[in-house]
Amino acid sequence: MKKIIYLFSFLIVLVSCREVGEHHASKAATDEASNINTEKAEFSIVIHGGAGTILKKNMTPEREAAYKAKLEEAIRVGYEILKNGGTSLDAVTKTINVMEDSPLFNAGKGAVFTNAETNELDASIMDGKTLNAGASAGTTNVKYPIDLARAIMDNSPHVMMAGKGAETFAIEQGMEIVDPSYFHTDRRLQSVKRAKEREKIELDHDDKSAFYDPTIKDYKFGTVGCAALDKDGNLAAGTSTGGMTNKRWGRVGDAPIIGSGTYANNATCAVSSTGWGEFFIRAQVAHDISAMMEYKGLSLKEASKAVIGKVGDLGGDGGIVAVDKNGNVAMEFNTAGMYRATMNDKGELTIGIYKE
Ligand code: ASP
């Protein structure tokens, strides 16, 4: 009798093991069908330094080397944080700080000029775990706009603050305040002066009014952004920018708009955008990528391609960098180039500038 009981128990265990096995197999097949990589990376990080008509023929070897060096310096900061078990939010913030410090990019020092020849900075950050977010628009004296966005997320009941109010909050938070002239660079000043000259000629001749640099497509946009996955499986994304050359009337672009310039959700992905902000707002780029993954079961790559395609259909251009919950990375753009870099959990670094 004892033997029969043992045999019976053995059979039950065998049958349940098979069932578990079948369940796993069908789960893997489903994931494969929806083109999602089920192999999870420990952590992952990707950055951009702006997209636009970045052509090799217009680039000197020195300039190219300078961009590559700065992209590498920035991404290594985030990589080290993630490797040491830090949060994706910290990795995003500190990585963006490096690019905000560099006059090469249109963020922090080196931001583009408004029509009034001032610098007005926008930034945002989002936490994929809590779906909490922070954003600031049109600030003129906060040295690190991404830190202000983070403080708005962490230390205020609000998601977005603008102008003088945001600056008052930054002072109350003890953040680093600089004279507005800190952001000035001659290169960007000349750029807005040229844009205004061209605008004058166009207005004289065909009564066309433009708030953006009419030949903006000949320039890179230059916004900076970062998306990261940390060892705890938390996603985060952030974006920081001076906006678009020759902007006026308190124009705010997509960079500080949660869902357009920045979005993060642990269920799907983290995204940072760069490009012609008006189109990125109308296409709700960052959230649309996440929604396509969530509602349609698309992979990050498929969703990114589809959404950048929509931006193109509207007549806009630019790109995104993104990481999904498994650490897969997308760097999608419809311009000639996008400054970009990514590092995986094995420490492998990829840097790109032009369309490959
Ligand atoms: N998206 C930014 C804006 O429209 C510009 C950029 O990406 O460089 O303000």
Short mmCIF file of C-alpha atoms and ligand atoms in Angstrom, two decimals:
data_model
loop_
_atom_site.label_atom_id
_atom_site.label_comp_id
_atom_site.label_asym_id
_atom_site.label_seq_id
_atom_site.Cartn_x
_atom_site.Cartn_y
_atom_site.Cartn_z
CA MET A 1 0.00 0.00 0.00
CA LYS A 2 2.84 2.40 0.96
CA LYS A 3 4.47 1.76 -2.41
CA ILE A 4 1.25 2.61 -4.25
CA ILE A 5 0.95 5.91 -2.33
CA TYR A 6 4.60 6.82 -3.20
CA LEU A 7 3.99 5.97 -6.86
CA PHE A 8 0.81 8.03 -6.93
CA SER A 9 2.54 11.08 -5.34
CA PHE A 10 5.40 10.76 -7.83
CA LEU A 11 2.93 10.81 -10.73
CA ILE A 12 1.19 13.94 -9.39
CA VAL A 13 4.53 15.81 -9.07
CA LEU A 14 5.49 14.76 -12.60
CA VAL A 15 2.24 16.03 -14.11
CA SER A 16 2.39 19.41 -12.33
CA CYS A 17 6.03 19.92 -13.41
CA ARG A 18 4.98 19.42 -17.05
CA GLU A 19 2.20 21.94 -16.68
CA VAL A 20 4.57 24.58 -15.29
CA GLY A 21 6.99 23.86 -18.14
CA GLU A 22 4.25 24.26 -20.74
CA HIS A 23 3.10 27.55 -19.17
CA HIS A 24 6.65 28.96 -19.38
CA ALA A 25 7.06 27.75 -22.95
CA SER A 26 3.82 29.40 -24.07
CA LYS A 27 4.76 32.66 -22.23
CA ALA A 28 8.11 32.74 -24.05
CA ALA A 29 6.35 32.10 -27.36
CA THR A 30 3.91 34.98 -26.71
CA ASP A 31 6.77 37.31 -25.94
CA GLU A 32 8.59 36.21 -29.07
CA ALA A 33 5.47 36.80 -31.16
CA SER A 34 5.24 40.37 -29.87
CA ASN A 35 8.96 40.80 -30.57
CA ILE A 36 9.93 41.57 -26.98
CA ASN A 37 13.32 40.48 -25.78
CA THR A 38 12.68 38.40 -22.67
CA GLU A 39 16.35 38.32 -21.69
CA LYS A 40 16.61 41.02 -19.07
CA ALA A 41 19.74 43.16 -18.84
CA GLU A 42 20.91 44.00 -15.33
CA PHE A 43 20.91 47.70 -16.21
CA SER A 44 21.15 49.91 -19.27
CA ILE A 45 21.63 53.56 -20.26
CA VAL A 46 21.25 55.66 -23.41
CA ILE A 47 21.75 59.38 -24.10
CA HIS A 48 21.29 61.94 -26.87
CA GLY A 49 22.83 65.34 -27.47
CA GLY A 50 20.38 66.54 -30.10
CA ALA A 51 19.30 65.57 -33.60
CA GLY A 52 19.40 67.56 -36.84
CA THR A 53 21.20 67.95 -40.13
CA ILE A 54 24.48 66.70 -38.79
CA LEU A 55 26.56 65.85 -41.84
CA LYS A 56 30.08 64.47 -41.86
CA LYS A 57 31.05 66.87 -44.64
CA ASN A 58 30.27 69.83 -42.33
CA MET A 59 32.19 68.42 -39.37
CA THR A 60 35.86 68.88 -38.58
CA PRO A 61 37.70 65.89 -37.07
CA GLU A 62 38.39 68.00 -33.94
CA ARG A 63 34.73 68.88 -33.48
CA GLU A 64 33.64 65.30 -34.00
CA ALA A 65 36.21 64.12 -31.46
CA ALA A 66 35.03 66.74 -28.96
CA TYR A 67 31.40 65.58 -29.23
CA LYS A 68 32.36 61.94 -28.91
CA ALA A 69 34.54 62.62 -25.88
CA LYS A 70 31.78 64.58 -24.12
CA LEU A 71 29.13 61.96 -24.90
CA GLU A 72 31.44 59.28 -23.49
CA GLU A 73 32.25 61.33 -20.39
CA ALA A 74 28.54 61.90 -19.74
CA ILE A 75 27.36 58.34 -20.24
CA ARG A 76 30.17 56.90 -18.11
CA VAL A 77 28.90 58.97 -15.17
CA GLY A 78 25.48 57.33 -15.43
CA TYR A 79 26.95 53.92 -16.13
CA GLU A 80 29.04 53.98 -12.93
CA ILE A 81 26.00 54.99 -10.87
CA LEU A 82 23.97 52.11 -12.30
CA LYS A 83 26.81 49.61 -12.01
CA ASN A 84 27.20 50.47 -8.32
CA GLY A 85 23.51 49.88 -7.68
CA GLY A 86 22.42 53.54 -7.85
CA THR A 87 19.01 54.61 -9.09
CA SER A 88 18.07 55.32 -12.68
CA LEU A 89 16.88 58.77 -11.52
CA ASP A 90 20.35 59.61 -10.20
CA ALA A 91 22.00 58.23 -13.33
CA VAL A 92 19.75 60.37 -15.55
CA THR A 93 20.24 63.55 -13.49
CA LYS A 94 24.03 63.31 -13.16
CA THR A 95 24.56 62.30 -16.79
CA ILE A 96 22.52 65.28 -17.98
CA ASN A 97 24.48 67.61 -15.63
CA VAL A 98 27.67 66.79 -17.59
CA MET A 99 26.02 67.83 -20.84
CA GLU A 100 24.44 70.92 -19.25
CA ASP A 101 27.97 72.00 -18.30
CA SER A 102 29.24 71.64 -21.86
CA PRO A 103 28.82 74.50 -24.38
CA LEU A 104 28.69 71.87 -27.14
CA PHE A 105 25.05 71.18 -26.38
CA ASN A 106 21.90 73.30 -26.34
CA ALA A 107 21.29 72.81 -22.61
CA GLY A 108 22.60 74.71 -19.61
CA LYS A 109 25.75 76.55 -20.73
CA GLY A 110 25.56 76.90 -24.50
CA ALA A 111 21.78 77.11 -24.69
CA VAL A 112 20.33 78.76 -27.78
CA PHE A 113 19.10 82.37 -27.67
CA THR A 114 15.55 83.68 -27.81
CA ASN A 115 14.54 86.46 -30.19
CA ALA A 116 15.20 88.89 -27.30
CA GLU A 117 18.75 87.45 -27.07
CA THR A 118 18.19 85.84 -23.69
CA ASN A 119 18.38 82.18 -22.71
CA GLU A 120 15.23 80.46 -21.42
CA LEU A 121 15.70 76.90 -20.28
CA ASP A 122 13.31 73.96 -20.11
CA ALA A 123 13.76 70.54 -18.45
CA SER A 124 11.83 67.52 -17.21
CA ILE A 125 12.32 64.19 -15.49
CA MET A 126 10.09 61.18 -14.83
CA ASP A 127 10.25 58.21 -12.49
CA GLY A 128 8.95 55.02 -14.11
CA LYS A 129 8.28 53.33 -10.78
CA THR A 130 5.90 55.90 -9.26
CA LEU A 131 4.95 57.78 -12.46
CA ASN A 132 5.91 60.89 -10.56
CA ALA A 133 7.36 63.69 -12.69
CA GLY A 134 8.87 67.16 -12.49
CA ALA A 135 9.33 69.90 -15.09
CA SER A 136 10.47 73.51 -15.34
CA ALA A 137 10.00 75.95 -18.21
CA GLY A 138 11.56 79.26 -19.21
CA THR A 139 14.05 79.69 -16.38
CA THR A 140 16.94 82.11 -16.85
CA ASN A 141 19.24 81.69 -13.86
CA VAL A 142 19.12 78.12 -12.56
CA LYS A 143 22.47 76.54 -13.42
CA TYR A 144 21.21 72.96 -13.75
CA PRO A 145 17.60 72.91 -15.03
CA ILE A 146 17.41 69.11 -14.72
CA ASP A 147 18.11 69.44 -10.97
CA LEU A 148 15.26 71.92 -10.73
CA ALA A 149 12.91 69.49 -12.51
CA ARG A 150 14.02 66.79 -10.07
CA ALA A 151 13.43 69.07 -7.06
CA ILE A 152 9.96 69.94 -8.36
CA MET A 153 9.23 66.21 -8.57
CA ASP A 154 10.74 65.32 -5.20
CA ASN A 155 10.01 68.36 -3.05
CA SER A 156 6.82 69.99 -4.29
CA PRO A 157 3.20 68.98 -4.77
CA HIS A 158 3.40 70.12 -8.41
CA VAL A 159 4.61 68.62 -11.67
CA MET A 160 5.49 71.77 -13.60
CA MET A 161 6.66 75.29 -12.72
CA ALA A 162 7.50 78.14 -15.09
CA GLY A 163 9.47 81.39 -15.19
CA LYS A 164 9.84 83.54 -12.08
CA GLY A 165 7.90 81.12 -9.87
CA ALA A 166 10.16 78.24 -10.80
CA GLU A 167 13.20 80.44 -10.09
CA THR A 168 11.81 81.40 -6.66
CA PHE A 169 11.30 77.73 -5.88
CA ALA A 170 14.90 77.00 -6.98
CA ILE A 171 16.20 79.68 -4.59
CA GLU A 172 14.09 78.28 -1.76
CA GLN A 173 15.52 74.84 -2.50
CA GLY A 174 19.06 76.23 -2.18
CA MET A 175 19.88 75.40 -5.79
CA GLU A 176 22.82 76.93 -7.65
CA ILE A 177 21.76 80.28 -9.15
CA VAL A 178 23.89 82.03 -11.78
CA ASP A 179 23.83 85.34 -13.59
CA PRO A 180 21.87 84.84 -16.85
CA SER A 181 25.03 85.74 -18.78
CA TYR A 182 26.51 82.42 -17.60
CA PHE A 183 24.59 80.64 -20.37
CA HIS A 184 25.81 82.91 -23.18
CA THR A 185 28.14 81.61 -25.86
CA ASP A 186 29.21 83.61 -28.88
CA ARG A 187 28.44 80.79 -31.27
CA ARG A 188 24.77 80.66 -30.23
CA LEU A 189 24.49 84.47 -30.18
CA GLN A 190 25.71 84.67 -33.78
CA SER A 191 23.22 81.95 -34.67
CA VAL A 192 20.23 83.92 -33.39
CA LYS A 193 21.50 87.11 -35.04
CA ARG A 194 21.70 85.29 -38.38
CA ALA A 195 18.22 83.85 -37.84
CA LYS A 196 16.82 87.32 -37.15
CA GLU A 197 18.50 88.74 -40.25
CA ARG A 198 16.99 86.03 -42.40
CA GLU A 199 13.62 86.53 -40.79
CA LYS A 200 13.76 90.25 -41.63
CA ILE A 201 14.48 89.50 -45.28
CA GLU A 202 11.66 86.96 -45.41
CA LEU A 203 9.21 89.35 -43.75
CA ASP A 204 10.15 92.11 -46.20
CA HIS A 205 9.68 89.88 -49.20
CA ASP A 206 6.83 87.50 -48.57
CA ASP A 207 5.30 88.61 -45.30
CA LYS A 208 6.09 85.28 -43.71
CA SER A 209 6.49 85.22 -39.96
CA ALA A 210 8.52 82.52 -38.22
CA PHE A 211 9.41 82.14 -34.57
CA TYR A 212 11.99 79.52 -35.32
CA ASP A 213 15.21 79.74 -37.24
CA PRO A 214 13.94 79.26 -40.81
CA THR A 215 17.00 77.22 -41.68
CA ILE A 216 16.87 75.28 -38.44
CA LYS A 217 17.21 72.12 -40.46
CA ASP A 218 20.78 73.18 -41.22
CA TYR A 219 21.55 73.13 -37.52
CA LYS A 220 21.36 70.46 -34.93
CA PHE A 221 18.73 71.05 -32.29
CA GLY A 222 21.13 70.14 -29.48
CA THR A 223 18.83 69.29 -26.61
CA VAL A 224 20.22 66.64 -24.24
CA GLY A 225 18.47 63.66 -22.72
CA CYS A 226 18.96 60.34 -20.99
CA ALA A 227 16.95 57.18 -20.33
CA ALA A 228 18.07 54.45 -17.93
CA LEU A 229 17.12 51.14 -16.33
CA ASP A 230 18.64 50.36 -12.93
CA LYS A 231 19.37 47.07 -11.15
CA ASP A 232 16.05 47.28 -9.28
CA GLY A 233 14.17 47.31 -12.58
CA ASN A 234 13.25 50.98 -12.29
CA LEU A 235 13.16 53.13 -15.42
CA ALA A 236 13.71 56.90 -15.58
CA ALA A 237 14.08 59.53 -18.29
CA GLY A 238 15.07 63.20 -18.38
CA THR A 239 15.51 66.00 -20.92
CA SER A 240 17.12 69.46 -20.72
CA THR A 241 17.22 72.19 -23.37
CA GLY A 242 17.49 75.85 -24.31
CA GLY A 243 14.64 75.25 -26.77
CA MET A 244 14.80 76.55 -30.33
CA THR A 245 16.84 79.47 -31.67
CA ASN A 246 14.87 82.71 -32.07
CA LYS A 247 11.89 81.52 -30.03
CA ARG A 248 9.68 84.28 -28.59
CA TRP A 249 6.52 85.07 -26.64
CA GLY A 250 7.51 82.69 -23.83
CA ARG A 251 7.51 79.76 -26.24
CA VAL A 252 7.84 76.40 -24.49
CA GLY A 253 8.84 73.32 -26.45
CA ASP A 254 8.34 69.61 -25.87
CA ALA A 255 11.30 69.06 -23.54
CA PRO A 256 9.45 69.98 -20.32
CA ILE A 257 6.15 68.43 -21.44
CA ILE A 258 5.66 65.07 -19.76
CA GLY A 259 4.48 62.65 -22.43
CA SER A 260 6.12 64.61 -25.26
CA GLY A 261 9.75 65.27 -24.38
CA THR A 262 10.01 62.82 -21.50
CA TYR A 263 8.13 59.76 -20.29
CA ALA A 264 8.95 56.74 -18.11
CA ASN A 265 6.84 53.81 -16.99
CA ASN A 266 8.23 50.61 -15.46
CA ALA A 267 5.56 48.65 -17.34
CA THR A 268 6.99 49.69 -20.72
CA CYS A 269 9.90 52.06 -21.31
CA ALA A 270 11.66 55.37 -20.62
CA VAL A 271 11.97 57.94 -23.45
CA SER A 272 13.71 61.29 -24.04
CA SER A 273 13.01 63.28 -27.22
CA THR A 274 14.85 65.87 -29.28
CA GLY A 275 13.66 67.73 -32.34
CA TRP A 276 11.18 70.29 -33.50
CA GLY A 277 9.22 70.63 -30.29
CA GLU A 278 5.91 71.78 -31.76
CA PHE A 279 5.59 68.51 -33.67
CA PHE A 280 6.74 66.42 -30.70
CA ILE A 281 4.03 68.00 -28.55
CA ARG A 282 1.34 67.39 -31.16
CA ALA A 283 2.45 63.78 -31.66
CA GLN A 284 2.79 63.16 -27.88
CA VAL A 285 5.94 61.30 -28.83
CA ALA A 286 7.30 59.88 -25.56
CA HIS A 287 3.98 58.67 -24.18
CA ASP A 288 2.83 57.37 -27.55
CA ILE A 289 5.84 55.05 -27.70
CA SER A 290 4.96 53.69 -24.26
CA ALA A 291 1.27 53.38 -25.18
CA MET A 292 2.03 51.48 -28.38
CA MET A 293 4.03 48.99 -26.33
CA GLU A 294 1.37 48.70 -23.66
CA TYR A 295 -1.76 48.60 -25.80
CA LYS A 296 -0.51 47.06 -29.03
CA GLY A 297 2.24 44.84 -27.65
CA LEU A 298 4.85 46.38 -29.97
CA SER A 299 8.55 46.12 -29.18
CA LEU A 300 10.39 49.32 -28.21
CA LYS A 301 12.01 49.43 -31.63
CA GLU A 302 8.73 48.99 -33.49
CA ALA A 303 6.94 51.58 -31.35
CA SER A 304 9.77 54.13 -31.71
CA LYS A 305 9.88 53.72 -35.50
CA ALA A 306 6.11 54.12 -35.77
CA VAL A 307 6.00 57.27 -33.64
CA ILE A 308 8.95 58.98 -35.30
CA GLY A 309 7.23 58.09 -38.57
CA LYS A 310 4.13 59.96 -37.36
CA VAL A 311 6.26 63.03 -36.51
CA GLY A 312 7.62 62.90 -40.06
CA ASP A 313 4.11 62.65 -41.50
CA LEU A 314 3.18 65.83 -39.64
CA GLY A 315 6.21 67.56 -41.17
CA GLY A 316 8.44 67.53 -38.10
CA ASP A 317 11.86 66.09 -37.50
CA GLY A 318 14.01 64.86 -34.65
CA GLY A 319 14.53 61.69 -32.71
CA ILE A 320 14.34 59.82 -29.43
CA VAL A 321 16.45 57.62 -27.19
CA ALA A 322 14.70 55.02 -25.06
CA VAL A 323 15.19 51.96 -22.87
CA ASP A 324 12.57 49.28 -22.24
CA LYS A 325 11.97 47.33 -19.03
CA ASN A 326 14.32 44.57 -20.25
CA GLY A 327 17.15 46.97 -21.01
CA ASN A 328 16.68 47.01 -24.80
CA VAL A 329 17.66 50.36 -26.27
CA ALA A 330 16.22 52.38 -29.18
CA MET A 331 17.87 55.39 -30.86
CA GLU A 332 15.46 56.43 -33.59
CA PHE A 333 15.57 59.63 -35.67
CA ASN A 334 14.43 60.97 -39.03
CA THR A 335 17.15 63.62 -39.35
CA ALA A 336 20.58 63.21 -40.95
CA GLY A 337 22.14 62.63 -37.56
CA MET A 338 21.68 62.49 -33.82
CA TYR A 339 24.42 62.70 -31.19
CA ARG A 340 23.91 59.53 -29.19
CA ALA A 341 25.56 56.92 -27.00
CA THR A 342 24.56 53.80 -25.13
CA MET A 343 26.23 51.43 -22.64
CA ASN A 344 25.05 47.99 -21.60
CA ASP A 345 25.61 46.08 -18.36
CA LYS A 346 28.80 44.55 -19.80
CA GLY A 347 30.31 47.99 -20.15
CA GLU A 348 30.14 47.97 -23.95
CA LEU A 349 29.94 51.51 -25.31
CA THR A 350 28.39 52.55 -28.64
CA ILE A 351 28.63 56.16 -29.85
CA GLY A 352 26.92 57.48 -32.98
CA ILE A 353 26.54 60.82 -34.72
CA TYR A 354 25.40 60.22 -38.32
CA LYS A 355 22.84 57.90 -39.81
CA GLU A 356 24.64 54.57 -40.19
N1 ASP B 1 12.91 69.85 -28.67
C1 ASP B 1 13.51 71.09 -28.36
C2 ASP B 1 12.47 72.18 -28.44
O1 ASP B 1 11.68 72.18 -29.36
C3 ASP B 1 14.65 71.44 -29.24
C4 ASP B 1 15.70 70.37 -29.37
O2 ASP B 1 15.41 69.19 -29.28
O3 ASP B 1 16.86 70.72 -29.57
O4 ASP B 1 12.49 73.05 -27.62
#
